[in-house]
Amino acid sequence: MKELHNVEAELRRFRLRLLAVGLLVLVCFGLLGWRLYSLQVLRYEELAERAETNRTAVMPIVPNRGEILDRNGVVLATNYKAYTLEITPSRTGRALEETIDAIGQVVEVTTRDRRRFERLRRDTRSFESLPIRTRLSDEEVARFAAQRYRFPGVEIKARLFRTYPLGETGAHVIGYIGRINQQEKERIEDSDDAANYRGTDYIGKLGVEHGYERVLHGTTGFEQMETSAGGHAVRRLHSQPATPGDSVRLSIDINLQKLVEDMYGERRGALVALDPRNGEVLAFVSKPSYDPNLFVEGIDHETWAALNESIDKPLLNRALRGTYPPGSTYKPFMALAALETGKRTVDTTIMDGGSWTFAGHTFRSGHALGAVNLHRSIVKSSNVYYYMLANDMGVNAIHDFMKPLGFGQITGIDIPGETRGVLPSTDWKRKTYKRPEQQKWYGGETISLGIGQGYNNFTMLQLASATATVAAGGVHHTPHLVKARQDAVTLQMHDVEPTPAQNLGYKPAHVAAVKRGMVGVTLEGTSRRVFADAPYLSGGKTGTAQAVSISQKGRYNAARLAEHQRDHSLYIAFAPADEPKIAVAAIVENAGFGAAHAAPLVRRVMDYWLAGLYPSELDLQAIQQGQVGAPIGTPRRVADMALMQAPVIPH
């Protein structure tokens, strides 16, 4: 019995073990079935996509960047193809310096190439390819290709390069492109344009290149390639070609632009010429300039330091960002303010005794003019008239009138980086200064505002825009550089719609009185000699503005001041007087009297634009030295000259 009991017990244990094993097997098969269901059904799309990704690679096709043209079709920015030698640091398999040294034994790698590469490497991730050499010759391409097996992570790539055929001419308008830095990359990745910038290494940095980046960039295409296990392309499965960026046509006349830049010579300054009928920018000059080609592939340290530390500040766009006291060029606008606010009539007469005293302080004007009305105040540039007017109006009334004219405001021109300048008011001073005694506005501070000094600081763009508004009878047009865009696919040119004009509502009689005064400046006033025998009638106003403050007891003596401390020379003008087609504002820094330096520049600009005349060689040399008023020698006809054409770029 005992043995039978043991056998039954063993059978029960066996059955339990068998049941446990069976349950375990059943659970395992259940888990296996669930896993199979999960992979084949629940995660099918995800895994199929991943498998397809492992089998295929999507390569972006970077679009050709659109060109930039002047109003006559002269090419200002274009592209050409060349080969680069690029390193992906994470794939070299050895020290980077060793790789570069070995490359240097096959193709030339200069010290500048190494410095540029190191700077780019600091700004990018290790898995991104970076150029160690650009613009390889065919011989260098063949030489490296023969030894390609020695250099893992190093490849020859065909790239499109941006080039600016005219070098420094118009550089501050055109701007330049450069490699996308980390900050720009993060901004793009967080935007709706992320997909459109895959594979793109360059982006507009300044000027039109930056302002019209989306237009010029184009639409990125792609190629879907089947790849081997080693990652090599086997065949193309699908492709979507890139759409090139549209080209933009500027309103700038690049031959006029170059003429103005040539006339400045080694001098510093800015000139803006506008069409008062529509706001088109005809010339936009900042001197000195720089060569934008230096920045495309990354500028070397020595060149950057030379540009950035130069006392002449060639990188500063003076037309857009340079702010200056307008000096006596402010007086026509003050005269219009006087009429519009009722503080003066055209016949109101004051006595100019050569000085005016306010609160015990004497403001001098240099010479007594006697009886002065509004017309004579502009023609003879009476300081006393405008000292008194500024005092009668007060700082806030001046501010409120000048603001719609664009002084101290962003004009809205279609390139970024514009500076606002300073149009003072009591509120401005309260917000600008910290100490209570500094925040208070004193009556004596208002007086110098009337002659364009004091806290007044404006750009040449603002001054040109205000001049154009007066020339147009009080109708304000937003300045703009891009006139049209050319569709990259259809090649059709489409005009760019400007911002609607704004009528500031000035009384025609008031505007006419101010314009008559400005015409008087060119006929009998401070610029009469410069505009003698001009084949058109123009209106203008000279200005001389302090670059540094002179003590109350001191007298201005240019010979005793350092060159960068001397007065600025300014001139504003419009022509023809009856139906203006051009308005100009110009400054020559530290040059002195406005009629001696700035006005001659403006005369030649108007001769070119209205009469088709180009300065003689003798005249051009003299004006570069600031030694001439009216043109000398026989002017050349623009139509007869072989003017600048963009060189043909090899492709």
CSV table of C-alpha atoms in Angstrom, one decimal, residues 96-423:
chain,number,residue,atom,x,y,z
A,96,LEU,CA,42.1,66.6,-37.6
A,97,GLU,CA,45.5,68.3,-37.9
A,98,GLU,CA,47.0,65.1,-39.3
A,99,THR,CA,44.3,64.9,-41.9
A,100,ILE,CA,44.8,68.6,-42.9
A,101,ASP,CA,48.5,68.1,-43.1
A,102,ALA,CA,48.1,65.1,-45.3
A,103,ILE,CA,45.7,67.0,-47.6
A,104,GLY,CA,48.2,69.8,-47.8
A,105,GLN,CA,50.7,67.3,-49.4
A,106,VAL,CA,48.2,66.7,-52.3
A,107,VAL,CA,46.6,70.2,-52.8
A,108,GLU,CA,47.7,73.5,-51.4
A,109,VAL,CA,46.1,74.5,-48.0
A,110,THR,CA,47.1,78.0,-46.9
A,111,THR,CA,47.3,79.4,-43.4
A,112,ARG,CA,44.2,81.4,-44.3
A,113,ASP,CA,42.4,78.2,-45.3
A,114,ARG,CA,43.3,76.6,-41.9
A,115,ARG,CA,42.1,79.6,-39.9
A,116,ARG,CA,38.8,79.8,-41.8
A,117,PHE,CA,38.2,76.1,-41.3
A,118,GLU,CA,39.0,76.3,-37.6
A,119,ARG,CA,36.6,79.2,-37.2
A,120,LEU,CA,33.8,77.3,-39.0
A,121,ARG,CA,34.5,74.2,-36.9
A,122,ARG,CA,33.9,76.1,-33.7
A,123,ASP,CA,30.5,77.2,-35.0
A,124,THR,CA,29.2,73.9,-36.3
A,125,ARG,CA,28.7,70.3,-35.2
A,126,SER,CA,31.4,67.6,-35.8
A,127,PHE,CA,29.2,65.6,-38.2
A,128,GLU,CA,28.7,68.5,-40.6
A,129,SER,CA,31.1,68.8,-43.6
A,130,LEU,CA,33.2,72.0,-43.7
A,131,PRO,CA,35.3,73.3,-46.6
A,132,ILE,CA,39.1,73.2,-46.1
A,133,ARG,CA,39.6,74.4,-49.7
A,134,THR,CA,37.3,76.2,-52.1
A,135,ARG,CA,37.5,76.9,-55.8
A,136,LEU,CA,39.7,73.9,-56.7
A,137,SER,CA,41.2,73.8,-60.1
A,138,ASP,CA,40.5,70.8,-62.4
A,139,GLU,CA,44.1,69.7,-61.9
A,140,GLU,CA,43.7,69.8,-58.1
A,141,VAL,CA,40.4,67.8,-58.4
A,142,ALA,CA,42.1,65.1,-60.4
A,143,ARG,CA,45.1,65.0,-58.1
A,144,PHE,CA,43.0,64.5,-55.0
A,145,ALA,CA,40.5,62.1,-56.6
A,146,ALA,CA,43.4,59.7,-57.4
A,147,GLN,CA,44.2,59.5,-53.7
A,148,ARG,CA,40.7,59.8,-52.3
A,149,TYR,CA,41.0,56.3,-50.6
A,150,ARG,CA,43.6,57.7,-48.2
A,151,PHE,CA,41.2,60.3,-46.7
A,152,PRO,CA,38.0,59.0,-45.0
A,153,GLY,CA,35.6,61.8,-44.2
A,154,VAL,CA,37.0,64.0,-46.9
A,155,GLU,CA,35.1,64.6,-50.1
A,156,ILE,CA,35.1,66.8,-53.3
A,157,LYS,CA,31.8,68.6,-53.7
A,158,ALA,CA,30.4,70.7,-56.5
A,159,ARG,CA,29.1,74.0,-55.0
A,160,LEU,CA,27.4,77.2,-56.2
A,161,PHE,CA,29.4,80.2,-55.1
A,162,ARG,CA,28.0,83.7,-54.7
A,163,THR,CA,29.9,86.5,-56.3
A,164,TYR,CA,29.6,90.2,-56.5
A,165,PRO,CA,31.2,91.2,-59.8
A,166,LEU,CA,31.4,94.9,-59.0
A,167,GLY,CA,33.2,94.5,-55.7
A,168,GLU,CA,32.9,97.5,-53.4
A,169,THR,CA,30.4,99.3,-55.7
A,170,GLY,CA,27.0,99.3,-54.0
A,171,ALA,CA,28.2,96.9,-51.3
A,172,HIS,CA,26.1,98.5,-48.5
A,173,VAL,CA,23.0,98.2,-50.6
A,174,ILE,CA,23.5,94.7,-52.0
A,175,GLY,CA,24.9,93.2,-48.8
A,176,TYR,CA,26.3,89.7,-48.8
A,177,ILE,CA,25.7,86.1,-47.9
A,178,GLY,CA,27.7,84.0,-45.5
A,179,ARG,CA,27.6,80.6,-43.8
A,180,ILE,CA,24.6,79.9,-41.6
A,181,ASN,CA,25.8,80.2,-37.9
A,182,GLN,CA,24.5,78.3,-35.0
A,183,GLN,CA,22.1,81.1,-33.9
A,184,GLU,CA,20.6,81.3,-37.4
A,185,LYS,CA,20.4,77.5,-37.6
A,186,GLU,CA,18.4,77.4,-34.4
A,187,ARG,CA,16.1,80.1,-35.6
A,188,ILE,CA,15.5,78.3,-38.9
A,189,GLU,CA,14.8,75.0,-37.2
A,190,ASP,CA,12.1,76.7,-35.0
A,191,SER,CA,10.5,78.3,-38.1
A,192,ASP,CA,8.2,77.1,-40.9
A,193,ASP,CA,11.2,77.3,-43.3
A,194,ALA,CA,13.1,74.5,-41.7
A,195,ALA,CA,12.4,72.0,-44.5
A,196,ASN,CA,13.3,74.6,-47.1
A,197,TYR,CA,16.7,75.1,-45.7
A,198,ARG,CA,17.9,71.5,-45.5
A,199,GLY,CA,21.2,71.2,-47.2
A,200,THR,CA,21.6,75.0,-47.3
A,201,ASP,CA,24.8,76.4,-45.9
A,202,TYR,CA,24.5,80.1,-46.7
A,203,ILE,CA,22.0,82.8,-45.9
A,204,GLY,CA,21.7,86.6,-46.6
A,205,LYS,CA,23.5,88.6,-43.9
A,206,LEU,CA,23.0,92.3,-44.9
A,207,GLY,CA,21.4,94.5,-47.4
A,208,VAL,CA,19.1,93.2,-50.1
A,209,GLU,CA,20.6,89.8,-49.7
A,210,HIS,CA,19.1,89.7,-46.2
A,211,GLY,CA,16.0,91.8,-46.7
A,212,TYR,CA,14.9,89.6,-49.7
A,213,GLU,CA,16.2,86.3,-48.4
A,214,ARG,CA,13.0,84.4,-48.9
A,215,VAL,CA,12.6,85.7,-52.5
A,216,LEU,CA,16.2,85.0,-53.5
A,217,HIS,CA,16.6,81.6,-51.7
A,218,GLY,CA,14.1,79.5,-53.8
A,219,THR,CA,12.5,76.1,-52.9
A,220,THR,CA,14.6,73.1,-52.0
A,221,GLY,CA,14.1,69.9,-54.0
A,222,PHE,CA,15.0,66.3,-53.0
A,223,GLU,CA,16.3,63.0,-54.4
A,224,GLN,CA,15.2,59.7,-52.9
A,225,MET,CA,18.0,57.2,-53.4
A,226,GLU,CA,18.1,53.4,-52.7
A,227,THR,CA,21.2,52.7,-50.7
A,228,SER,CA,23.3,49.6,-50.0
A,229,ALA,CA,24.1,48.2,-46.5
A,230,GLY,CA,27.2,50.3,-46.6
A,231,GLY,CA,25.3,53.5,-47.3
A,232,HIS,CA,26.3,53.9,-50.9
A,233,ALA,CA,23.7,55.0,-53.4
A,234,VAL,CA,22.4,52.3,-55.7
A,235,ARG,CA,19.7,54.0,-57.8
A,236,ARG,CA,17.4,57.0,-57.8
A,237,LEU,CA,13.8,56.1,-56.7
A,238,HIS,CA,12.2,59.5,-57.0
A,239,SER,CA,13.2,63.2,-57.3
A,240,GLN,CA,11.7,66.6,-57.0
A,241,PRO,CA,13.8,69.3,-58.7
A,242,ALA,CA,14.6,72.5,-56.7
A,243,THR,CA,13.0,75.7,-57.8
A,244,PRO,CA,15.6,78.5,-58.2
A,245,GLY,CA,15.1,81.7,-56.3
A,246,ASP,CA,13.5,84.7,-58.0
A,247,SER,CA,15.8,87.5,-59.1
A,248,VAL,CA,15.2,91.0,-57.9
A,249,ARG,CA,15.6,94.2,-59.9
A,250,LEU,CA,16.6,97.3,-57.9
A,251,SER,CA,15.6,100.9,-58.5
A,252,ILE,CA,19.3,101.8,-58.2
A,253,ASP,CA,21.2,103.0,-61.2
A,254,ILE,CA,24.6,101.3,-60.6
A,255,ASN,CA,26.4,103.7,-63.0
A,256,LEU,CA,25.1,106.7,-61.0
A,257,GLN,CA,26.0,104.8,-57.8
A,258,LYS,CA,29.6,104.3,-59.0
A,259,LEU,CA,29.9,107.9,-60.1
A,260,VAL,CA,28.9,109.1,-56.6
A,261,GLU,CA,31.3,106.6,-55.0
A,262,ASP,CA,34.1,107.8,-57.3
A,263,MET,CA,33.4,111.4,-56.5
A,264,TYR,CA,33.7,110.8,-52.8
A,265,GLY,CA,37.3,109.5,-53.4
A,266,GLU,CA,38.9,108.9,-50.0
A,267,ARG,CA,36.4,111.0,-48.1
A,268,ARG,CA,33.8,109.7,-45.8
A,269,GLY,CA,30.0,110.3,-46.1
A,270,ALA,CA,26.7,109.3,-47.5
A,271,LEU,CA,24.3,110.2,-50.2
A,272,VAL,CA,20.7,109.1,-50.9
A,273,ALA,CA,18.9,110.0,-54.1
A,274,LEU,CA,15.1,109.3,-54.3
A,275,ASP,CA,12.4,109.7,-56.9
A,276,PRO,CA,9.9,111.9,-55.1
A,277,ARG,CA,7.1,110.7,-57.4
A,278,ASN,CA,7.2,107.1,-56.1
A,279,GLY,CA,9.9,106.6,-53.4
A,280,GLU,CA,12.3,104.7,-55.6
A,281,VAL,CA,15.9,104.8,-54.4
A,282,LEU,CA,18.1,105.9,-57.3
A,283,ALA,CA,21.5,106.0,-55.4
A,284,PHE,CA,22.3,104.8,-51.9
A,285,VAL,CA,25.9,105.6,-51.2
A,286,SER,CA,28.0,105.0,-48.0
A,287,LYS,CA,31.7,105.7,-48.1
A,288,PRO,CA,34.1,104.2,-47.5
A,289,SER,CA,32.9,100.8,-48.7
A,290,TYR,CA,34.2,97.2,-48.6
A,291,ASP,CA,34.3,94.2,-50.9
A,292,PRO,CA,31.4,91.8,-50.0
A,293,ASN,CA,33.2,88.9,-51.7
A,294,LEU,CA,35.5,88.8,-48.7
A,295,PHE,CA,32.6,87.5,-46.5
A,296,VAL,CA,31.1,84.8,-48.6
A,297,GLU,CA,33.4,82.0,-47.5
A,298,GLY,CA,34.4,83.6,-44.2
A,299,ILE,CA,36.7,86.6,-43.8
A,300,ASP,CA,40.2,86.0,-42.4
A,301,HIS,CA,41.1,87.6,-39.0
A,302,GLU,CA,43.6,90.1,-40.3
A,303,THR,CA,41.2,91.5,-42.9
A,304,TRP,CA,38.3,91.6,-40.5
A,305,ALA,CA,40.4,93.4,-37.9
A,306,ALA,CA,41.5,96.0,-40.5
A,307,LEU,CA,37.9,96.7,-41.5
A,308,ASN,CA,36.4,96.5,-38.1
A,309,GLU,CA,39.0,98.6,-36.3
A,310,SER,CA,39.5,101.2,-39.1
A,311,ILE,CA,38.8,104.8,-37.9
A,312,ASP,CA,37.0,105.3,-41.2
A,313,LYS,CA,34.4,102.6,-40.3
A,314,PRO,CA,34.0,101.1,-43.8
A,315,LEU,CA,31.5,98.5,-42.5
A,316,LEU,CA,29.1,101.2,-41.2
A,317,ASN,CA,26.2,101.8,-43.6
A,318,ARG,CA,26.2,105.5,-43.2
A,319,ALA,CA,23.2,106.1,-45.4
A,320,LEU,CA,21.1,103.7,-43.3
A,321,ARG,CA,22.7,103.8,-39.8
A,322,GLY,CA,24.9,106.9,-39.6
A,323,THR,CA,23.1,109.7,-37.7
A,324,TYR,CA,24.2,113.3,-37.9
A,325,PRO,CA,22.9,116.8,-36.9
A,326,PRO,CA,21.2,118.2,-40.1
A,327,GLY,CA,22.5,121.7,-39.5
A,328,SER,CA,20.9,124.4,-41.7
A,329,THR,CA,19.3,121.8,-44.0
A,330,TYR,CA,16.7,121.6,-41.2
A,331,LYS,CA,15.6,125.2,-41.8
A,332,PRO,CA,13.2,124.6,-44.8
A,333,PHE,CA,11.3,122.1,-42.6
A,334,MET,CA,11.2,124.5,-39.7
A,335,ALA,CA,9.9,127.2,-42.1
A,336,LEU,CA,7.1,124.8,-43.2
A,337,ALA,CA,6.4,124.1,-39.6
A,338,ALA,CA,6.1,127.8,-38.9
A,339,LEU,CA,3.6,128.3,-41.6
A,340,GLU,CA,1.5,125.2,-40.8
A,341,THR,CA,1.3,125.9,-37.1
A,342,GLY,CA,0.6,129.6,-37.6
A,343,LYS,CA,3.7,130.8,-35.8
A,344,ARG,CA,4.8,132.7,-38.9
A,345,THR,CA,3.4,134.0,-42.2
A,346,VAL,CA,5.4,134.4,-45.3
A,347,ASP,CA,5.6,138.1,-44.6
A,348,THR,CA,6.5,138.0,-40.9
A,349,THR,CA,9.8,139.9,-40.6
A,350,ILE,CA,12.3,139.9,-37.8
A,351,MET,CA,15.6,141.8,-37.4
A,352,ASP,CA,18.7,139.6,-37.6
A,353,GLY,CA,21.5,141.5,-35.8
A,354,GLY,CA,23.9,138.6,-35.9
A,355,SER,CA,23.0,137.2,-32.5
A,356,TRP,CA,20.1,136.5,-30.2
A,357,THR,CA,20.0,136.4,-26.5
A,358,PHE,CA,17.9,134.0,-24.4
A,359,ALA,CA,18.0,133.8,-20.6
A,360,GLY,CA,21.3,135.6,-20.5
A,361,HIS,CA,23.0,133.4,-23.1
A,362,THR,CA,23.9,134.9,-26.5
A,363,PHE,CA,23.4,132.6,-29.5
A,364,ARG,CA,25.5,133.9,-32.4
A,365,SER,CA,25.0,133.6,-36.1
A,366,GLY,CA,28.2,134.9,-37.6
A,367,HIS,CA,26.8,138.0,-39.4
A,368,ALA,CA,23.9,140.4,-39.3
A,369,LEU,CA,21.3,140.1,-42.1
A,370,GLY,CA,19.0,142.9,-41.1
A,371,ALA,CA,15.3,142.5,-42.0
A,372,VAL,CA,14.5,138.8,-42.7
A,373,ASN,CA,11.2,137.2,-43.8
A,374,LEU,CA,10.6,133.5,-44.4
A,375,HIS,CA,12.0,133.6,-48.0
A,376,ARG,CA,15.1,135.4,-47.0
A,377,SER,CA,15.6,133.3,-44.0
A,378,ILE,CA,16.0,130.2,-46.2
A,379,VAL,CA,18.0,131.9,-49.0
A,380,LYS,CA,20.5,133.6,-46.6
A,381,SER,CA,20.3,130.9,-43.9
A,382,SER,CA,19.4,133.2,-41.0
A,383,ASN,CA,20.2,131.6,-37.7
A,384,VAL,CA,18.5,134.3,-35.7
A,385,TYR,CA,15.2,133.7,-37.5
A,386,TYR,CA,15.2,130.1,-36.5
A,387,TYR,CA,16.5,130.7,-33.0
A,388,MET,CA,13.4,132.8,-32.4
A,389,LEU,CA,11.1,130.4,-34.2
A,390,ALA,CA,12.3,127.4,-32.2
A,391,ASN,CA,11.7,129.3,-29.0
A,392,ASP,CA,8.2,130.3,-30.1
A,393,MET,CA,7.2,126.8,-31.1
A,394,GLY,CA,8.8,124.8,-28.2
A,395,VAL,CA,10.4,121.4,-28.4
A,396,ASN,CA,7.2,119.3,-28.4
A,397,ALA,CA,5.5,121.3,-31.2
A,398,ILE,CA,8.7,120.9,-33.3
A,399,HIS,CA,8.7,117.1,-32.5
A,400,ASP,CA,5.0,116.7,-33.4
A,401,PHE,CA,5.5,118.5,-36.8
A,402,MET,CA,8.7,116.7,-37.8
A,403,LYS,CA,7.6,113.2,-36.9
A,404,PRO,CA,5.2,112.7,-39.9
A,405,LEU,CA,8.1,113.9,-42.1
A,406,GLY,CA,10.0,110.9,-40.9
A,407,PHE,CA,12.7,112.6,-38.8
A,408,GLY,CA,13.7,110.3,-35.9
A,409,GLN,CA,11.5,107.5,-37.3
A,410,ILE,CA,12.0,104.2,-39.2
A,411,THR,CA,11.3,105.0,-42.8
A,412,GLY,CA,10.3,101.5,-43.7
A,413,ILE,CA,12.9,101.0,-46.5
A,414,ASP,CA,13.0,97.4,-47.6
A,415,ILE,CA,16.4,96.4,-46.1
A,416,PRO,CA,16.9,95.7,-42.4
A,417,GLY,CA,19.1,97.5,-39.9
A,418,GLU,CA,17.8,101.0,-40.1
A,419,THR,CA,18.6,103.4,-37.3
A,420,ARG,CA,15.9,105.7,-35.8
A,421,GLY,CA,18.1,108.6,-34.8
A,422,VAL,CA,16.9,111.2,-32.4
A,423,LEU,CA,14.0,113.6,-32.7
